PDB file of C-alpha atoms in Angstrom:
ATOM      1  CA  MET A 297     -22.696 -31.249 -79.356  1.00 86.00           C
ATOM      2  CA  GLU A 298     -19.515 -31.584 -81.391  1.00 92.00           C
ATOM      3  CA  LEU A 299     -20.689 -28.792 -83.670  1.00 94.00           C
ATOM      4  CA  PHE A 300     -21.212 -26.526 -80.661  1.00 95.00           C
ATOM      5  CA  LEU A 301     -17.711 -27.262 -79.347  1.00 95.00           C
ATOM      6  CA  ALA A 302     -16.189 -26.650 -82.771  1.00 96.00           C
ATOM      7  CA  LEU A 303     -18.022 -23.321 -83.109  1.00 97.00           C
ATOM      8  CA  ALA A 304     -16.976 -22.303 -79.594  1.00 97.00           C
ATOM      9  CA  PHE A 305     -13.351 -23.173 -80.367  1.00 97.00           C
ATOM     10  CA  ILE A 306     -13.447 -21.175 -83.613  1.00 97.00           C
ATOM     11  CA  LEU A 307     -15.026 -18.230 -81.771  1.00 97.00           C
ATOM     12  CA  VAL A 308     -12.241 -18.271 -79.175  1.00 96.00           C
ATOM     13  CA  ILE A 309      -9.552 -18.347 -81.877  1.00 95.00           C
ATOM     14  CA  VAL A 310     -11.189 -15.506 -83.839  1.00 94.00           C
ATOM     15  CA  ALA A 311     -11.608 -13.413 -80.679  1.00 91.00           C
ATOM     16  CA  THR A 312      -7.963 -13.974 -79.735  1.00 87.00           C
ATOM     17  CA  VAL A 313      -6.710 -12.970 -83.178  1.00 85.00           C
ATOM     18  CA  ALA A 314      -9.000  -9.916 -83.189  1.00 82.00           C
ATOM     19  CA  ILE A 315      -7.861  -8.656 -79.768  1.00 81.00           C
ATOM     20  CA  ILE A 316      -4.099  -8.826 -80.440  1.00 76.00           C
ATOM     21  CA  PRO A 317      -3.851  -5.709 -82.685  1.00 71.00           C
ATOM     22  CA  SER A 318      -6.062  -3.643 -80.387  1.00 66.00           C
ATOM     23  CA  ASP A 319      -4.001  -4.702 -77.375  1.00 62.00           C
ATOM     24  CA  GLY A 320      -0.805  -3.205 -78.764  1.00 61.00           C
ATOM     25  CA  HIS A 321       0.970  -6.514 -79.437  1.00 62.00           C
ATOM     26  CA  GLY A 322       2.235  -6.574 -75.857  1.00 59.00           C
ATOM     27  CA  HIS A 323       4.393  -3.461 -76.267  1.00 63.00           C
ATOM     28  CA  THR A 324       4.356  -1.037 -73.383  1.00 63.00           C
ATOM     29  CA  PRO A 325       5.986   2.379 -73.466  1.00 64.00           C
ATOM     30  CA  GLU A 326       9.179   2.688 -71.491  1.00 72.00           C
ATOM     31  CA  GLU A 327       8.822   5.096 -68.586  1.00 72.00           C
ATOM     32  CA  ARG A 328      12.072   6.496 -67.253  1.00 72.00           C
ATOM     33  CA  SER A 329      12.298   8.252 -63.914  1.00 67.00           C
ATOM     34  CA  LEU A 330      14.558  11.266 -63.546  1.00 73.00           C
ATOM     35  CA  GLN A 331      15.887  10.219 -60.149  1.00 72.00           C
ATOM     36  CA  ASP A 332      17.102   6.823 -58.971  1.00 68.00           C
ATOM     37  CA  TRP A 333      14.738   5.020 -56.640  1.00 68.00           C
ATOM     38  CA  SER A 334      14.604   1.743 -54.757  1.00 67.00           C
ATOM     39  CA  ASP A 335      11.908  -0.530 -53.417  1.00 73.00           C
ATOM     40  CA  GLY A 336      13.503  -2.352 -50.543  1.00 75.00           C
ATOM     41  CA  VAL A 337      16.491  -4.096 -52.129  1.00 72.00           C
ATOM     42  CA  LEU A 338      15.329  -3.575 -55.735  1.00 73.00           C
ATOM     43  CA  PRO A 339      17.043  -0.637 -57.474  1.00 71.00           C
ATOM     44  CA  SER A 340      15.575   1.440 -60.291  1.00 66.00           C
ATOM     45  CA  ARG A 341      18.304   0.254 -62.682  1.00 70.00           C
ATOM     46  CA  PRO A 342      19.608  -3.252 -63.419  1.00 70.00           C
ATOM     47  CA  PHE A 343      22.430  -4.402 -61.160  1.00 64.00           C
ATOM     48  CA  SER A 344      24.788  -4.595 -64.154  1.00 68.00           C
ATOM     49  CA  GLN A 345      24.368  -0.848 -64.712  1.00 67.00           C
ATOM     50  CA  LEU A 346      24.877  -0.038 -61.036  1.00 65.00           C
ATOM     51  CA  MET A 347      28.285  -1.726 -60.824  1.00 66.00           C
ATOM     52  CA  ARG A 348      31.211   0.553 -61.633  1.00 64.00           C
ATOM     53  CA  TRP A 349      33.949  -1.423 -63.369  1.00 59.00           C
TER      54      TRP A 349
END
């Protein structure tokens, strides 16, 4: 039983390490819209960029 658990644990670790490069390392391309938009009270740009100092 312990051998089975150890093999299962090793399989999970190997599968995790193998999937990371094919997943893109968590990087997603940045998509910019041409026009400003809002979703309720959430603007398309951060609030710090919306404020005019």
